[in-house]
């Protein structure tokens, strides 16, 4: 990101005749509006503040400002430990009384309101009506397609999905995808902006229910629900199976590379030839269980056992420390491998 007094002079995006000339360079964004400031909106606020942006937030809840400032204060030590951008400060946050004020001077808008389609449709239309016309607006939705959400906006071409992972101030991934009425420049702009803001970006060229990350983790989640529903495994066993098993590997090799290694020297080809037929057995029951009241209650009860009295604030602190530890450890290994490669002249 550029300092406050930097003037935007050059367009780094590929030329797109549809793109309004006034759209700021993604690298020159100074002010981000965050609409909705709960778990995810608040996490975005903390992230953008830590990257040195000015953030203007709006949330209709009465206690929103207090909650938001509490979230930022709780995240700040972790963010400081990771390294703040120059000038980054919680003092650069303003919480305003209206949506119109929040987006009036924004260079980018991140919407993180409740996951209800009618709320998203109405809110995106309101943001679109109030925000400067060249500004890209992203929704944090974890499931709706932009095609469904942009139907009432007058300028749907600048609306994109920017799907984060919790907490957005630590987990780097954002999935960016447009709807049928979104212009390609807006998708490209959002991806470049998120990269400039320190995120790891996947740009999707088509809408997919659940995007990519949720599609994968919800497959695991569906199986967890099945097992609890059938009394086959407890929440504690499911969590341990993941954290002491596949989850540990997935922090650095994804499921494809992990299973490539399951095939030894023969790699993925041998893995599929060897285990393919037997892997089909569990696939045959991959339909969603009914989320009955009983299953809901069993899941809540068992998860409470895993929580075992810890407060949400304690869990957030534990989660953040562990995420940072994993990220630091991986960064150290990366640096060590780079040094070794340089020494070996690779
Ligand atoms: N919680 C999670 O793990 C993730 C959530 N998301 C997405 O982020 C979005 C927000 O979810 P959460 O932060 O979890 O929900 P949340 O319930 O924690 O926060 C929602 C916030 O929106 C505010 N709000 C209510 N009506 C509003 C309106 N009309 N306009 C603006 N704000 C309004 C509420 O006061 C609340 O502070 C959803 O679209 C969700 O799918 C995406 C990734 C992960
Ligand atoms: C639970 N969730 C579907 C809202 C989760 C996400 O969308 C991403 C995440 O943080 O895991």
PDB file of N, CA and C in Angstrom, residues 4 25 32 49 79 88 92 100 115 152 162 169-170 200 224 226 230 282 295 312-313 342:
ATOM      1  N   UNK A   4      -0.277   7.875   2.540  1.00  0.00           N
ATOM      2  CA  UNK A   4      -1.461   8.702   2.309  1.00  0.00           C
ATOM      3  C   UNK A   4      -1.333   9.761   1.235  1.00  0.00           C
ATOM      4  N   UNK A  25      -5.869   2.765  -8.446  1.00  0.00           N
ATOM      5  CA  UNK A  25      -4.956   1.647  -8.547  1.00  0.00           C
ATOM      6  C   UNK A  25      -5.145   0.810  -7.282  1.00  0.00           C
ATOM      7  N   UNK A  32     -10.680   1.929   3.438  1.00  0.00           N
ATOM      8  CA  UNK A  32     -11.526   0.755   3.227  1.00  0.00           C
ATOM      9  C   UNK A  32     -12.769   0.907   4.099  1.00  0.00           C
ATOM     10  N   UNK A  49      -6.539  -2.527   9.231  1.00  0.00           N
ATOM     11  CA  UNK A  49      -5.815  -1.586  10.099  1.00  0.00           C
ATOM     12  C   UNK A  49      -4.340  -1.997  10.199  1.00  0.00           C
ATOM     13  N   UNK A  79      -1.130  -9.194  15.882  1.00  0.00           N
ATOM     14  CA  UNK A  79      -0.795  -8.506  14.639  1.00  0.00           C
ATOM     15  C   UNK A  79       0.523  -7.747  14.777  1.00  0.00           C
ATOM     16  N   UNK A  88       0.463   1.831  10.772  1.00  0.00           N
ATOM     17  CA  UNK A  88      -0.728   1.073  11.171  1.00  0.00           C
ATOM     18  C   UNK A  88      -1.094   1.380  12.613  1.00  0.00           C
ATOM     19  N   UNK A  92      -6.734   4.519  13.447  1.00  0.00           N
ATOM     20  CA  UNK A  92      -7.169   4.839  12.080  1.00  0.00           C
ATOM     21  C   UNK A  92      -8.550   4.256  11.783  1.00  0.00           C
ATOM     22  N   UNK A 100     -24.232   5.287   4.525  1.00  0.00           N
ATOM     23  CA  UNK A 100     -23.812   6.268   3.522  1.00  0.00           C
ATOM     24  C   UNK A 100     -22.487   6.915   3.919  1.00  0.00           C
ATOM     25  N   UNK A 115     -25.506 -13.822   6.915  1.00  0.00           N
ATOM     26  CA  UNK A 115     -25.647 -14.668   5.724  1.00  0.00           C
ATOM     27  C   UNK A 115     -27.120 -14.962   5.457  1.00  0.00           C
ATOM     28  N   UNK A 152     -30.397  -6.490  -7.452  1.00  0.00           N
ATOM     29  CA  UNK A 152     -31.057  -5.184  -7.283  1.00  0.00           C
ATOM     30  C   UNK A 152     -30.086  -4.010  -7.383  1.00  0.00           C
ATOM     31  N   UNK A 162     -15.628 -11.708  -2.136  1.00  0.00           N
ATOM     32  CA  UNK A 162     -14.265 -11.820  -1.594  1.00  0.00           C
ATOM     33  C   UNK A 162     -14.403 -12.645  -0.338  1.00  0.00           C
ATOM     34  N   UNK A 169      -7.717 -11.681   9.825  1.00  0.00           N
ATOM     35  CA  UNK A 169      -6.458 -10.981  10.114  1.00  0.00           C
ATOM     36  C   UNK A 169      -5.273 -11.941  10.234  1.00  0.00           C
ATOM     37  N   UNK A 170      -5.538 -13.271  10.225  1.00  0.00           N
ATOM     38  CA  UNK A 170      -4.425 -14.227  10.262  1.00  0.00           C
ATOM     39  C   UNK A 170      -4.443 -15.215   9.104  1.00  0.00           C
ATOM     40  N   UNK A 200      -3.546 -14.051   0.381  1.00  0.00           N
ATOM     41  CA  UNK A 200      -3.307 -15.042  -0.681  1.00  0.00           C
ATOM     42  C   UNK A 200      -4.625 -15.193  -1.430  1.00  0.00           C
ATOM     43  N   UNK A 224     -18.262 -35.422   9.407  1.00  0.00           N
ATOM     44  CA  UNK A 224     -18.270 -35.305  10.876  1.00  0.00           C
ATOM     45  C   UNK A 224     -19.712 -35.379  11.368  1.00  0.00           C
ATOM     46  N   UNK A 226     -22.274 -36.788   9.847  1.00  0.00           N
ATOM     47  CA  UNK A 226     -22.723 -38.181   9.674  1.00  0.00           C
ATOM     48  C   UNK A 226     -22.308 -39.038  10.856  1.00  0.00           C
ATOM     49  N   UNK A 230     -24.731 -40.791  13.548  1.00  0.00           N
ATOM     50  CA  UNK A 230     -24.836 -42.252  13.650  1.00  0.00           C
ATOM     51  C   UNK A 230     -24.189 -42.798  14.921  1.00  0.00           C
ATOM     52  N   UNK A 282     -16.191 -45.429   0.997  1.00  0.00           N
ATOM     53  CA  UNK A 282     -16.715 -44.281   1.763  1.00  0.00           C
ATOM     54  C   UNK A 282     -17.413 -43.252   0.885  1.00  0.00           C
ATOM     55  N   UNK A 295     -29.653 -33.880  15.881  1.00  0.00           N
ATOM     56  CA  UNK A 295     -28.251 -33.821  15.452  1.00  0.00           C
ATOM     57  C   UNK A 295     -27.627 -32.487  15.880  1.00  0.00           C
ATOM     58  N   UNK A 312     -14.907 -17.922  24.912  1.00  0.00           N
ATOM     59  CA  UNK A 312     -14.590 -17.645  23.499  1.00  0.00           C
ATOM     60  C   UNK A 312     -13.319 -16.811  23.408  1.00  0.00           C
ATOM     61  N   UNK A 313     -13.160 -15.850  24.323  1.00  0.00           N
ATOM     62  CA  UNK A 313     -11.943 -15.016  24.293  1.00  0.00           C
ATOM     63  C   UNK A 313     -10.698 -15.889  24.475  1.00  0.00           C
ATOM     64  N   UNK A 342      20.160 -21.588  -2.293  1.00  0.00           N
ATOM     65  CA  UNK A 342      21.099 -20.559  -2.760  1.00  0.00           C
ATOM     66  C   UNK A 342      22.525 -21.071  -2.613  1.00  0.00           C
TER      67      UNK A 342
END
